Short mmCIF file of N, CA and C in Angstrom, two decimals:
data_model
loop_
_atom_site.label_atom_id
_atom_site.label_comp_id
_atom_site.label_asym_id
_atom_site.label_seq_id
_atom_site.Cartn_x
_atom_site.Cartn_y
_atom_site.Cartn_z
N UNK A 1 -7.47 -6.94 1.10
CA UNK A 1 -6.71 -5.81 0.60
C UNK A 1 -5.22 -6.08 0.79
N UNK A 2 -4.78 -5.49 -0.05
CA UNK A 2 -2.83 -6.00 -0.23
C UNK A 2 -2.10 -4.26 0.44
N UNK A 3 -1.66 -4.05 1.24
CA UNK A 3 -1.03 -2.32 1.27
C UNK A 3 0.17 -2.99 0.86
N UNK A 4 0.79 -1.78 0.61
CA UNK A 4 2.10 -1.62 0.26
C UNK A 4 2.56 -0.63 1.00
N UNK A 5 3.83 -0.83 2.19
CA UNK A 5 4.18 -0.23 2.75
C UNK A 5 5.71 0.77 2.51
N UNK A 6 5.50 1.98 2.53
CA UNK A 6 6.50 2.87 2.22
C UNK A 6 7.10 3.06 3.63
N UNK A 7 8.54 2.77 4.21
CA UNK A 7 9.26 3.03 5.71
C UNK A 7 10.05 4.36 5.38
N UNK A 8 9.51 5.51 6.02
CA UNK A 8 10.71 6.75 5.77
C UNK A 8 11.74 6.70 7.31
N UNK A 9 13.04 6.34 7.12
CA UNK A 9 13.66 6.24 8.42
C UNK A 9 14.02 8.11 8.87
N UNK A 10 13.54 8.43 9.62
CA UNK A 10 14.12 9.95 10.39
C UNK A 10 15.14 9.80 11.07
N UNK A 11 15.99 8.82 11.30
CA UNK A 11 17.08 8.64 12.06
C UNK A 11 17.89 7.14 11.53
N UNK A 12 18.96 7.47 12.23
CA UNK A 12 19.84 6.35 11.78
C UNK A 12 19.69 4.83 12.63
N UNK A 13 18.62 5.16 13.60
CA UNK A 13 18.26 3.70 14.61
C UNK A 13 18.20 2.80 13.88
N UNK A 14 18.26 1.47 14.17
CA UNK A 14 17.38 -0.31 13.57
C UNK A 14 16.57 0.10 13.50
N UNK A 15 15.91 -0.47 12.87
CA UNK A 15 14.50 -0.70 12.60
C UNK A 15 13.94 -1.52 13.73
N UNK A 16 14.73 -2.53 14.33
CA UNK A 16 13.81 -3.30 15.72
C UNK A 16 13.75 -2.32 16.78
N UNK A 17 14.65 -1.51 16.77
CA UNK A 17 14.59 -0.34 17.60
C UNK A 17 13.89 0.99 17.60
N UNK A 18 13.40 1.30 16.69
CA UNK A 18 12.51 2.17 15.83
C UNK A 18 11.48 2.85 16.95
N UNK A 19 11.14 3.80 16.54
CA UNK A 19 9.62 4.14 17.19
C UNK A 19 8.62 4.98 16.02
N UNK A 20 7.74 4.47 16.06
CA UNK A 20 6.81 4.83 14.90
C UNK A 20 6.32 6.17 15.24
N UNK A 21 6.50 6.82 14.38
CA UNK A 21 5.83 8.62 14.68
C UNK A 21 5.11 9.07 14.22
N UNK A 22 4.51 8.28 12.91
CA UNK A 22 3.22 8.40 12.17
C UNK A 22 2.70 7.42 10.99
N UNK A 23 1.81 7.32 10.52
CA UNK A 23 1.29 6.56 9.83
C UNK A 23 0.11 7.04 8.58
N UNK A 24 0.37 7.25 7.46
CA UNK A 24 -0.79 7.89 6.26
C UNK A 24 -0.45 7.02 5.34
N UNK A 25 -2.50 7.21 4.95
CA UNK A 25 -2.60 6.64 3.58
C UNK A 25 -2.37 7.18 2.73
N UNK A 26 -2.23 6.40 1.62
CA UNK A 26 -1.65 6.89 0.15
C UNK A 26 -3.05 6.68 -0.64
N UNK A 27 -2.55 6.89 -1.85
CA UNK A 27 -3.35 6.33 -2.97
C UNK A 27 -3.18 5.24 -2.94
N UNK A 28 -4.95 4.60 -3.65
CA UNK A 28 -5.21 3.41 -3.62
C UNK A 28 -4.33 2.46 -5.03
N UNK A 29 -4.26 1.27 -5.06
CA UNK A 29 -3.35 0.47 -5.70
C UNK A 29 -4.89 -0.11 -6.47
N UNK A 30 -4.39 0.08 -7.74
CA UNK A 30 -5.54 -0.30 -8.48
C UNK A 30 -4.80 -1.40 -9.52
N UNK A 31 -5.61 -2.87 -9.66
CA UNK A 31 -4.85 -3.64 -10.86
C UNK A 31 -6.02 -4.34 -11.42
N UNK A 32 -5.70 -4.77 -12.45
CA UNK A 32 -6.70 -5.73 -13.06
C UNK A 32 -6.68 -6.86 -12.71
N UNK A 33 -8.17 -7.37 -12.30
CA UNK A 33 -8.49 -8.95 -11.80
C UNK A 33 -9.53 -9.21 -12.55
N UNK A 34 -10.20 -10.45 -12.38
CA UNK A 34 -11.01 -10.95 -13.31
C UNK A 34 -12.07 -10.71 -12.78
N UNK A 35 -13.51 -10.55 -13.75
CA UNK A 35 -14.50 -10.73 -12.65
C UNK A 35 -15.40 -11.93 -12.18
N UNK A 36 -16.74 -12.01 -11.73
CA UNK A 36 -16.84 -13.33 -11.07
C UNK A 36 -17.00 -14.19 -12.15
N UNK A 37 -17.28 -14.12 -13.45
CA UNK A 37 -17.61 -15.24 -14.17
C UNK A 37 -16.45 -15.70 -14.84
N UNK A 38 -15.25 -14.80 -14.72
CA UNK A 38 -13.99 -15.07 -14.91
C UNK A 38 -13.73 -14.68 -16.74
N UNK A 39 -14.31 -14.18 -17.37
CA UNK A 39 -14.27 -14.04 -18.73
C UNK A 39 -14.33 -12.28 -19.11
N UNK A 40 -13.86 -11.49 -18.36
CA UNK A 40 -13.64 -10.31 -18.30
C UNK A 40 -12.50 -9.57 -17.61
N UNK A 41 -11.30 -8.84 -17.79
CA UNK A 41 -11.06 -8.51 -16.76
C UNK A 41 -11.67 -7.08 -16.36
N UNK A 42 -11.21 -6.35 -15.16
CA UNK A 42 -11.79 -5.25 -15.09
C UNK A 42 -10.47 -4.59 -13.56
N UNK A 43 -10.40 -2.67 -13.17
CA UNK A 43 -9.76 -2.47 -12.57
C UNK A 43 -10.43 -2.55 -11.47
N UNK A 44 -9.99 -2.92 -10.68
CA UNK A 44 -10.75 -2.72 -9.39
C UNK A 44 -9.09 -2.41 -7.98
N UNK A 45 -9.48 -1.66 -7.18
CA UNK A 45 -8.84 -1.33 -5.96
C UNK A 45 -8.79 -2.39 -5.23
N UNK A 46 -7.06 -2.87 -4.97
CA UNK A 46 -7.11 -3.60 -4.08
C UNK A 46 -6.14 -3.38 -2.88
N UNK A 47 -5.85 -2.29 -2.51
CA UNK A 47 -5.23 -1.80 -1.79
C UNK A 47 -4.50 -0.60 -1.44
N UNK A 48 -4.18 -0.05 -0.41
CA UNK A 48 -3.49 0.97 -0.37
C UNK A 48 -2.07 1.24 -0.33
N UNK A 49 -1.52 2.34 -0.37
CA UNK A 49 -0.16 2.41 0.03
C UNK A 49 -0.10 3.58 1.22
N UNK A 50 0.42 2.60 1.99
CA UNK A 50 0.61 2.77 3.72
C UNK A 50 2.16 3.52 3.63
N UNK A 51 2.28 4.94 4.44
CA UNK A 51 3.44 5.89 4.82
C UNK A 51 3.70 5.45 5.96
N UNK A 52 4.70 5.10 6.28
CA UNK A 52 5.07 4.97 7.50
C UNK A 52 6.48 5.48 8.09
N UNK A 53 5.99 6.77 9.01
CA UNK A 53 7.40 7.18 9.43
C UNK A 53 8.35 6.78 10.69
N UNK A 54 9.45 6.33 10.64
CA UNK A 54 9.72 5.93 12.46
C UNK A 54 11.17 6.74 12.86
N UNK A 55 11.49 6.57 13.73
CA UNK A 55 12.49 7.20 14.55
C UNK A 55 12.81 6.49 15.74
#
């Protein structure tokens, strides 16, 4: 699975300095890949999109 991560900063800290205050899933990331015989494509879910808030 591939996430894609969304960072909402609540403060003006670094980011190495950060403290994480929560974490939610999103909707799933849907794209077209092939399927196994390779002569089709089709959508399939390959990941989510990850919220991530820090402070």
């Amino acid at each position: 699975m591939n996430p894609r991560v969304i960072v909402n900063r609540q403060s003006g800290t670094a980011l190495s300095d950060a403290t994480v205050v929560s974490v939610r899933q999103g909707n799933p990331i849907r794209e077209y890949v092939w399927d196994a015989q390779g002569d089709d494509k089709i959508r399939q879910n390959v990941g989510h999109v990850i919220y991530l808030d820090v402070k």
